[in-house]
Amino acid sequence: MDKPIYFDYAATAPVRREALEAMIQVLGQFGNPSSRYAYGREAAARVKADRETVAQALDCDPSEVCFTSCGTESDNWALRRGVELNRRKGKHIITTAMEHAAVLETCRDLERQGYEVTRLKPNRAGRITAEQVTAALRPDTALVSMMLVNNETGVVLPVRECVEAVKAVDASVLFHCDAVQGFLKTQPPLGKLGADLVAVSGHKIGAPKGVGALYIKKGVRLRPLLTGGGQEEGLRSGTEATAQIAAFAAAVRANLAETDRLERTCAIKNYTLAKLKEAVPKLEVISPGDAPHICAISLPGYKSEVVVRVLGDRGVCVSSGSACHKGKPSHVFAAMGLPRSWLDGALRLSFSPESTPEEADALVSALKDAAESLFTTLS
Ligand code: PLP
């Protein structure tokens, strides 16, 4: 198969060469970090160094970084144990209607256990304000969970401002941020958002799938989700995935070394959007995205699953929304109140610094052909 023309970096990014090399090296070292002999100590030292690297990227203390298996695990841990930590306050949770399923489905599960969830609705541009969050606060609010970068629109939510506003009203409310799409893509570093808990994931930044982390602010005494051998200072049992962790840290280092990566990503996104608007007049921009790597468009009246398939047949990979939607209209675009025809034809494009104008031109040409040849429900 030819190399795909890939515009779905928000679904997952290719494993970076540096990450692969680190992974292979550590796979050859095989020691268990809990073992007391040299092989074990060597593995433990490597994990310690890798934790320091991730902490540096988050701008926090290494003791505040706990490795997990993915962003979903980090979100689950933060929400389930976060509400438990604050159970004396009450059973009210505030989140947004446009979170990833890792948060929304966990909230739904907590509802089944007796929690009450307020889901804040974004405006037409996919934005939520600090005023909305503080207006929803109640004396029994235990936790607020708000994503940093929406994975379908690329909109950056004002998390730092919301944390400040919430804490000013009630400092005991825990604040969790799903920053899976924001890690190494936004400023300030995530450890400086002020949130108590921040979830990140490796495979969005060039590490392999199967590794993530949860930032737990010093002093937040979160109980473990996984109990067992007491790894990660007793916070997350399970033998450390040393090779994935090494690859995660290597991917972090490689990203940080590319100081112009965000400018390059943003430039190729803007180039693509400009070319698309020129070539496909029917196209609507749902969101140009504040984050450099994501934007959302629509071909109103078309079926995005069909467009995605037709583009896929030409080797062009885009998404009809989050990879987790499996053909259902996006809850994010629905929450924004977009008309049905826009929802049906919605596509997410996501970029990397390695995306090229030639690839963008191929996408534009494939989308133009699809718009001209496919059936539309609008005349
Ligand atoms: N949160 C957001 C915003 C995401 O985009 C994703 C993945 O797409 C996740 C959470 C889940 O992360 P993971 O795939 O590492 O479980």
XYZ file of N, CA and C in Angstrom, residues 147-370:
672
model
N -12.159 19.964 29.174
C -11.045 19.657 28.283
C -10.285 20.939 27.915
N -9.038 20.771 27.482
C -8.265 21.947 27.092
C -8.464 22.251 25.607
N -8.268 21.240 24.766
C -8.456 21.418 23.318
C -9.512 20.432 22.866
N -10.574 20.947 22.260
C -11.585 20.021 21.770
C -11.018 19.221 20.596
N -11.223 17.918 20.644
C -10.615 17.038 19.651
C -11.303 17.081 18.293
N -12.470 17.741 18.202
C -13.148 17.806 16.901
C -13.107 19.191 16.275
N -13.035 20.224 17.118
C -13.044 21.583 16.569
C -11.684 22.270 16.680
N -10.833 21.783 17.570
C -9.553 22.452 17.816
C -9.694 23.697 18.672
N -10.909 23.965 19.167
C -11.107 25.135 20.034
C -10.367 24.918 21.359
N -9.650 25.943 21.812
C -8.977 25.884 23.110
C -9.899 26.509 24.147
N -10.240 25.747 25.154
C -11.132 26.268 26.199
C -10.301 27.030 27.245
N -10.908 28.043 27.870
C -10.146 28.897 28.802
C -9.971 28.228 30.164
N -9.210 27.137 30.185
C -9.121 26.317 31.395
C -8.495 27.087 32.559
N -7.405 27.794 32.269
C -6.729 28.494 33.372
C -7.669 29.517 34.015
N -8.382 30.239 33.157
C -9.327 31.244 33.660
C -10.456 30.559 34.459
N -10.905 29.413 33.959
C -11.997 28.697 34.644
C -11.524 28.166 36.001
N -10.288 27.640 36.046
C -9.763 27.149 37.330
C -9.743 28.309 38.325
N -9.211 29.445 37.883
C -9.121 30.604 38.790
C -10.501 31.025 39.278
N -11.467 31.064 38.340
C -12.816 31.522 38.696
C -13.475 30.532 39.667
N -13.321 29.245 39.406
C -13.931 28.223 40.273
C -13.301 28.273 41.661
N -11.971 28.327 41.703
C -11.275 28.303 42.997
C -11.566 29.571 43.805
N -11.826 30.679 43.076
C -12.148 31.923 43.796
C -13.491 31.786 44.508
N -14.406 31.027 43.907
C -15.718 30.831 44.544
C -15.624 29.754 45.622
N -14.929 28.652 45.286
C -14.871 27.522 46.216
C -13.582 26.733 45.957
N -12.593 26.988 46.793
C -11.265 26.381 46.573
C -11.274 24.868 46.756
N -12.329 24.332 47.378
C -12.327 22.883 47.631
C -12.853 22.064 46.452
N -13.356 22.724 45.406
C -13.813 21.976 44.220
C -12.575 21.484 43.467
N -12.554 20.201 43.127
C -11.414 19.672 42.364
C -11.596 20.017 40.894
N -10.498 20.329 40.220
C -10.577 20.669 38.800
C -9.745 19.677 38.000
N -10.426 18.961 37.113
C -9.729 18.029 36.218
C -9.743 18.573 34.798
N -8.632 18.421 34.112
C -8.567 18.860 32.715
C -8.101 17.701 31.842
N -8.915 17.353 30.852
C -8.502 16.383 29.834
C -7.699 17.176 28.803
N -6.377 17.045 28.883
C -5.507 17.823 27.993
C -4.857 16.930 26.943
N -5.531 15.828 26.620
C -4.953 14.863 25.674
C -4.601 15.532 24.336
N -5.454 16.463 23.867
C -5.163 17.108 22.576
C -4.348 18.391 22.754
N -4.075 18.754 24.009
C -3.365 20.016 24.224
C -1.896 19.834 24.564
N -1.514 18.610 24.946
C -0.148 18.372 25.416
C 0.855 18.694 24.305
N 1.755 19.602 24.583
C 2.800 20.064 23.658
C 2.240 20.808 22.446
N 0.978 21.205 22.528
C 0.367 21.942 21.423
C -0.083 23.338 21.860
N -0.069 23.584 23.184
C -0.589 24.854 23.694
C 0.335 25.419 24.779
N 0.137 26.657 25.092
C 0.820 27.330 26.205
C -0.240 27.781 27.206
N -0.022 27.910 28.483
C 1.211 27.579 29.180
C 1.348 26.059 29.307
N 2.524 25.580 29.768
C 2.664 24.150 30.022
C 1.561 23.683 30.985
N 1.151 22.442 30.827
C -0.074 21.982 31.507
C 0.013 22.036 33.034
N 1.205 21.905 33.573
C 1.357 21.974 35.032
C 1.079 23.375 35.569
N 0.996 24.342 34.668
C 0.752 25.733 35.093
C -0.697 26.167 34.836
N -1.554 25.213 34.484
C -2.967 25.560 34.265
C -3.680 25.861 35.582
N -3.117 25.337 36.663
C -3.752 25.506 37.972
C -4.688 24.355 38.307
N -4.938 23.463 37.347
C -5.847 22.338 37.588
C -5.220 21.369 38.589
N -6.071 20.613 39.275
C -5.582 19.631 40.248
C -5.123 18.360 39.544
N -5.806 18.044 38.435
C -5.570 16.791 37.730
C -5.555 17.078 36.233
N -4.557 16.535 35.525
C -4.482 16.780 34.073
C -4.110 15.471 33.376
N -4.930 15.099 32.397
C -4.697 13.842 31.674
C -4.006 14.099 30.338
N -2.982 13.283 30.035
C -2.322 13.337 28.719
C -2.131 11.921 28.190
N -1.824 11.848 26.893
C -1.699 10.533 26.251
C -0.500 10.530 25.315
N 0.199 9.382 25.238
C 1.423 9.301 24.438
C 1.203 9.263 22.935
N 0.141 8.547 22.502
C 0.056 8.281 21.056
C -0.370 9.494 20.238
N -0.722 10.602 20.911
C -1.047 11.824 20.163
C 0.207 12.649 19.865
N 1.331 12.271 20.482
C 2.553 13.084 20.299
C 3.711 12.275 19.716
N 3.410 11.089 19.164
C 4.471 10.328 18.515
C 5.050 9.202 19.341
N 4.414 8.884 20.473
C 4.775 7.683 21.237
C 3.842 6.552 20.773
N 4.165 5.319 21.102
C 3.229 4.253 20.719
C 1.959 4.301 21.562
N 0.941 3.598 21.128
C -0.276 3.491 21.936
C 0.035 2.677 23.191
N -0.686 2.949 24.264
C -0.487 2.150 25.476
C 0.260 2.871 26.578
N 0.406 4.175 26.449
C 1.039 4.915 27.547
C 0.422 6.317 27.620
N 0.223 6.762 28.852
C -0.299 8.109 29.105
C 0.203 8.541 30.462
N -0.320 9.640 30.946
C 0.075 10.081 32.285
C -1.045 10.903 32.897
N -1.040 10.923 34.208
C -1.935 11.824 34.937
C -1.075 12.720 35.816
N -1.236 14.019 35.620
C -0.614 14.989 36.526
C -1.520 15.102 37.748
N -0.941 14.894 38.910
C -1.704 15.020 40.158
C -0.992 16.081 40.986
N -1.652 17.210 41.138
C -1.020 18.340 41.849
C -0.627 17.922 43.257
N 0.547 18.382 43.683
C 1.024 18.090 45.030
C -0.057 18.393 46.057
N -0.290 17.496 46.976
C -1.286 17.748 48.020
C -2.654 17.143 47.706
N -2.898 16.779 46.428
C -4.179 16.148 46.072
C -4.018 14.645 46.325
N -4.713 14.151 47.319
C -4.459 12.768 47.762
C -5.423 11.803 47.091
N -5.190 11.617 45.805
C -6.047 10.739 44.995
C -5.751 9.282 45.334
N -6.790 8.492 45.587
C -6.553 7.062 45.821
C -6.296 6.378 44.478
N -5.565 5.266 44.497
C -5.305 4.584 43.223
C -6.572 4.019 42.600
N -6.535 3.904 41.268
C -7.616 3.205 40.570
C -7.245 1.721 40.495
N -5.956 1.467 40.259
C -5.460 0.085 40.201
C -4.660 -0.207 41.468
N -5.056 -1.245 42.177
C -4.324 -1.628 43.379
C -3.546 -2.907 43.094
N -2.487 -3.122 43.822
C -1.657 -4.309 43.587
C -0.297 -4.113 44.212
N 0.742 -4.199 43.385
C 2.120 -4.209 43.881
C 2.657 -2.865 44.350
N 1.868 -1.826 44.253
C 2.282 -0.534 44.822
C 3.262 0.266 43.983
N 3.307 -0.003 42.662
C 4.213 0.788 41.810
C 3.744 2.246 41.763
N 4.529 3.090 41.149
C 4.213 4.529 41.039
C 3.890 5.117 42.424
N 4.764 4.828 43.381
C 4.582 5.321 44.766
C 3.231 4.904 45.327
N 2.776 3.738 44.937
C 1.511 3.215 45.463
C 0.286 3.780 44.768
N 0.505 4.647 43.791
C -0.639 5.323 43.161
C -1.221 4.554 41.986
N -0.396 3.737 41.318
C -0.901 3.027 40.147
C -0.136 1.713 40.035
N -0.758 0.672 40.557
C -0.076 -0.617 40.541
C -0.065 -1.204 39.141
N 0.850 -2.138 38.955
C 1.072 -2.755 37.637
C 2.508 -2.475 37.268
N 3.216 -3.520 36.829
C 4.627 -3.331 36.455
C 4.726 -2.233 35.403
N 5.608 -1.295 35.622
C 5.731 -0.157 34.720
C 5.995 -0.636 33.286
N 5.318 -0.010 32.319
C 5.531 -0.345 30.895
C 6.794 0.387 30.449
N 7.944 -0.170 30.851
C 9.200 0.586 30.720
C 9.494 1.032 29.274
N 9.202 0.144 28.318
C 9.523 0.502 26.928
C 8.600 1.614 26.420
N 7.313 1.512 26.742
C 6.378 2.569 26.307
C 6.699 3.896 26.994
N 7.075 3.796 28.273
C 7.404 5.020 29.019
C 8.656 5.676 28.409
N 9.632 4.853 28.068
C 10.861 5.391 27.446
C 10.520 6.056 26.112
N 9.617 5.409 25.351
C 9.234 5.970 24.053
C 8.457 7.273 24.246
N 7.623 7.309 25.274
C 6.848 8.523 25.588
C 7.819 9.680 25.859
N 8.798 9.419 26.721
C 9.766 10.473 27.059
C 10.574 10.883 25.827
N 10.929 9.905 24.992
C 11.714 10.238 23.790
C 10.878 11.089 22.835
N 9.582 10.763 22.729
C 8.701 11.561 21.863
C 8.569 12.977 22.408
N 8.484 13.096 23.727
C 8.407 14.423 24.354
C 9.664 15.231 23.997
N 10.823 14.599 24.180
C 12.090 15.299 23.892
C 12.153 15.723 22.420
N 11.742 14.810 21.544
C 11.813 15.114 20.104
C 10.888 16.282 19.760
N 9.713 16.314 20.358
C 8.794 17.437 20.126
C 9.399 18.749 20.625
N 9.946 18.697 21.846
C 10.478 19.929 22.431
C 11.666 20.468 21.628
N 12.404 19.533 21.000
C 13.573 19.969 20.215
C 13.145 20.697 18.940
N 11.940 20.417 18.476
C 11.444 21.076 17.249
C 10.727 22.365 17.644
N 11.478 23.405 17.846
C 10.878 24.606 18.438
C 9.870 25.284 17.507
N 9.973 25.018 16.202
C 9.036 25.677 15.277
C 7.858 24.773 14.904
N 7.672 23.658 15.669
C 6.665 22.674 15.237
C 5.248 23.245 15.203
N 4.914 24.118 16.153
C 3.539 24.626 16.205
C 3.293 25.621 15.059
N 4.284 26.456 14.773
C 4.142 27.411 13.659
C 3.981 26.657 12.343
N 4.810 25.599 12.164
C 4.729 24.834 10.908
C 3.368 24.153 10.779
N 2.875 23.616 11.903
C 1.579 22.921 11.866
C 0.472 23.911 11.510
N 0.515 25.062 12.146
C -0.516 26.076 11.923
C -0.464 26.573 10.474
N 0.759 26.733 9.950
C 0.904 27.240 8.576
C 0.288 26.268 7.575
N 0.500 24.983 7.759
C -0.042 24.009 6.787
C -1.565 23.905 6.949
N -2.047 24.069 8.166
C -3.512 24.057 8.360
C -4.129 25.264 7.632
N -3.535 26.432 7.814
C -4.082 27.632 7.172
C -4.010 27.525 5.647
N -2.903 26.974 5.153
C -2.747 26.774 3.702
C -3.878 25.878 3.191
N -4.110 24.776 3.902
C -5.128 23.798 3.460
C -6.515 24.448 3.470
N -6.829 25.157 4.526
C -8.159 25.778 4.621
C -8.360 26.796 3.494
N -7.328 27.589 3.223
C -7.449 28.597 2.158
C -7.680 27.917 0.815
N -6.910 26.867 0.539
C -7.037 26.149 -0.745
C -8.405 25.491 -0.854
N -8.871 24.924 0.257
C -10.177 24.233 0.240
C -11.297 25.220 -0.059
N -11.238 26.388 0.583
C -12.312 27.386 0.401
C -12.351 27.850 -1.061
N -11.168 27.940 -1.652
C -11.065 28.382 -3.041
C -11.618 27.313 -3.995
N -11.261 26.044 -3.726
C -11.584 24.972 -4.680
C -12.975 24.393 -4.494
N -13.510 24.485 -3.273
C -14.806 23.841 -2.990
C -15.749 24.903 -2.400
N -16.418 25.655 -3.261
C -17.219 26.775 -2.740
C -18.331 26.340 -1.778
N -18.796 25.089 -1.896
C -19.871 24.638 -1.005
C -19.384 24.409 0.425
N -18.078 24.393 0.593
C -17.527 24.014 1.898
C -17.759 25.099 2.963
N -18.122 24.677 4.150
C -18.277 25.592 5.274
C -17.211 25.261 6.324
N -16.644 26.293 6.922
C -15.673 26.043 7.998
C -16.447 26.070 9.318
N -16.520 24.928 9.978
C -17.197 24.873 11.281
C -16.320 25.566 12.313
N -15.054 25.218 12.295
C -14.115 25.846 13.233
C -12.709 25.803 12.640
N -12.056 26.975 12.542
C -10.668 26.962 12.061
C -9.719 26.403 13.120
N -10.208 26.297 14.380
C -9.385 25.747 15.461
C -8.407 26.756 16.005
N -8.345 26.883 17.336
C -7.313 27.737 17.946
C -6.012 26.952 18.055
N -6.135 25.684 18.357
C -4.939 24.829 18.445
C -4.391 24.672 17.037
N -3.059 24.536 16.920
C -2.488 24.565 15.566
C -2.856 23.364 14.707
N -3.275 22.258 15.331
C -3.331 21.014 14.551
C -4.726 20.549 14.150
N -5.795 21.217 14.597
C -7.140 20.683 14.312
C -8.035 21.773 13.724
N -8.837 21.398 12.720
C -9.933 22.274 12.283
C -11.097 21.382 11.849
N -12.277 21.997 11.761
C -13.466 21.228 11.371
C -14.161 21.940 10.228
N -14.551 21.157 9.230
C -15.238 21.717 8.063
C -16.504 20.911 7.809
N -17.349 21.401 6.917
C -18.515 20.599 6.541
C -18.822 20.797 5.069
N -19.319 19.727 4.468
C -19.917 19.810 3.135
C -21.408 19.598 3.366
N -22.160 20.675 3.622
C -23.564 20.509 4.001
C -24.341 19.698 2.959
N -25.139 18.764 3.471
C -25.964 17.952 2.578
C -25.305 16.655 2.148
N -24.015 16.544 2.353
C -23.312 15.293 2.014
C -23.255 14.415 3.253
N -22.969 13.159 3.051
C -22.809 12.232 4.175
C -21.314 12.085 4.445
N -20.879 12.512 5.616
C -19.434 12.519 5.847
C -18.835 11.109 5.810
N -19.627 10.073 6.234
C -19.045 8.707 6.178
C -18.694 8.343 4.744
N -19.581 8.802 3.804
C -19.339 8.474 2.392
C -18.122 9.254 1.895
N -18.050 10.523 2.268
C -16.912 11.345 1.828
C -15.602 10.745 2.373
N -15.634 10.351 3.641
C -14.427 9.770 4.259
C -14.005 8.509 3.497
N -15.000 7.694 3.107
C -14.678 6.456 2.391
C -14.114 6.750 1.000
N -14.743 7.711 0.306
C -14.290 8.055 -1.045
C -12.859 8.627 -0.993
N -12.614 9.478 -0.010
C -11.250 10.015 0.136
C -10.282 8.886 0.484
N -10.737 7.999 1.355
C -9.900 6.867 1.772
C -9.499 6.013 0.571
N -10.437 5.853 -0.389
C -10.123 5.070 -1.596
C -9.008 5.720 -2.409
N -8.843 7.032 -2.222
C -7.746 7.728 -2.928
C -6.525 7.884 -2.025
N -6.533 7.173 -0.896
C -5.379 7.194 0.009
C -5.326 8.410 0.909
N -6.449 9.182 0.983
C -6.466 10.385 1.814
C -7.243 10.082 3.099
N -6.577 10.239 4.230
C -7.194 9.863 5.516
C -7.650 11.103 6.269
N -8.966 11.234 6.439
C -9.539 12.273 7.305
C -10.573 11.587 8.179
N -11.159 12.366 9.088
C -12.099 11.740 10.011
C -13.440 12.471 9.933
N -14.514 11.723 10.205
C -15.822 12.382 10.227
C -16.110 12.906 11.634
N -15.081 13.042 12.443
C -15.225 13.509 13.823
C -14.223 12.737 14.634
N -14.468 12.570 15.907
C -13.541 11.795 16.712
C -13.578 10.348 16.250
N -12.426 9.676 16.307
C -12.337 8.286 15.856
C -13.272 7.391 16.666
N -13.786 7.906 17.784
C -14.613 7.076 18.662
C -16.096 7.158 18.311
N -16.463 7.870 17.230
C -17.887 8.056 16.971
C -18.567 6.923 16.228
N -17.792 6.222 15.424
C -18.300 5.058 14.680
C -19.598 5.375 13.925
N -19.568 6.440 13.121
C -20.690 6.696 12.216
C -21.832 7.518 12.791
N -21.849 7.750 14.115
C -22.952 8.556 14.679
C -22.604 10.037 14.512
N -23.638 10.929 14.336
C -23.289 12.351 14.226
C -22.585 12.822 15.489
N -21.676 13.750 15.304
C -20.840 14.200 16.415
C -21.643 14.911 17.507
N -21.467 14.496 18.747
C -22.142 15.165 19.866
C -21.599 16.578 20.060
N -20.357 16.801 19.607
C -19.742 18.122 19.763
C -20.441 19.121 18.836
N -20.533 18.757 17.550
C -21.161 19.670 16.587
C -22.650 19.825 16.911
N -23.283 18.765 17.404
C -24.703 18.854 17.787
C -24.848 19.837 18.954
N -23.950 19.735 19.943
C -24.032 20.633 21.109
C -23.825 22.097 20.693
N -23.090 22.306 19.608
C -22.861 23.669 19.123
C -24.094 24.218 18.399
N -25.079 23.354 18.196
C -26.333 23.799 17.570
C -26.218 23.983 16.063
N -25.332 23.205 15.418
C -25.196 23.324 13.966
C -26.409 22.703 13.276
N -26.801 23.241 12.099
C -27.922 22.627 11.382
C -27.601 21.187 10.990
N -28.652 20.395 10.834
C -28.506 18.964 10.548
C -27.627 18.711 9.307
N -27.831 19.556 8.272
C -27.068 19.322 7.031
C -25.563 19.512 7.279
N -25.221 20.421 8.167
C -23.801 20.634 8.495
C -23.268 19.451 9.297
N -24.096 18.956 10.214
C -23.678 17.816 11.050
C -23.372 16.613 10.173
N -24.299 16.371 9.221
C -24.147 15.184 8.361
C -22.858 15.244 7.541
N -22.490 16.452 7.127
C -21.336 16.569 6.226
C -20.053 16.987 6.925
N -20.010 16.839 8.254
C -18.860 17.361 9.008
C -17.617 16.468 8.886
N -16.484 17.119 8.753
C -15.199 16.413 8.681
C -14.200 17.096 9.603
N -13.355 16.280 10.229
C -12.262 16.853 11.007
C -10.963 16.639 10.243
N -10.188 17.700 10.127
C -8.855 17.583 9.526
C -7.844 17.866 10.628
N -6.808 17.049 10.699
C -5.789 17.335 11.717
C -4.394 17.106 11.143
N -3.472 17.918 11.605
C -2.193 18.142 10.921
C -1.003 17.905 11.839
N 0.170 17.748 11.208
C 1.424 17.673 11.975
C 2.419 18.610 11.311
N 3.550 18.887 11.963
C 4.542 19.750 11.304
C 5.077 19.109 10.021
N 4.932 17.782 9.913
C 5.446 17.084 8.727
C 4.465 17.111 7.559
N 3.215 17.573 7.789
C 2.251 17.644 6.687
C 2.789 18.613 5.628
N 2.628 18.249 4.346
C 3.243 19.067 3.281
C 2.173 19.727 2.398
N 2.544 20.801 1.699
C 1.602 21.421 0.746
C 1.165 20.419 -0.332
N 2.058 19.519 -0.748
C 1.678 18.527 -1.773
C 0.567 17.631 -1.244
N 0.684 17.225 0.021
C -0.375 16.397 0.616
C -1.676 17.197 0.720
N -1.529 18.466 1.101
C -2.717 19.324 1.221
C -3.383 19.455 -0.148
N -2.577 19.619 -1.210
C -3.143 19.753 -2.558
C -3.892 18.476 -2.949
N -3.339 17.328 -2.560
C -4.000 16.046 -2.879
C -5.335 15.954 -2.147
N -5.372 16.412 -0.904
C -6.629 16.416 -0.136
C -7.654 17.330 -0.807
N -7.202 18.519 -1.195
C -8.106 19.500 -1.813
C -8.689 18.917 -3.099
N -7.837 18.328 -3.911
C -8.316 17.774 -5.185
C -9.299 16.620 -4.939
N -9.007 15.764 -3.959
C -9.904 14.628 -3.670
C -11.245 15.135 -3.136
N -11.214 16.158 -2.304
C -12.465 16.672 -1.722
C -13.287 17.407 -2.791
N -12.611 18.100 -3.682
C -13.293 18.801 -4.784
C -14.004 17.764 -5.665
N -13.290 16.704 -6.010
C -13.894 15.654 -6.851
C -15.075 15.022 -6.135
N -14.935 14.771 -4.824
C -16.030 14.154 -4.063
C -17.248 15.073 -4.072
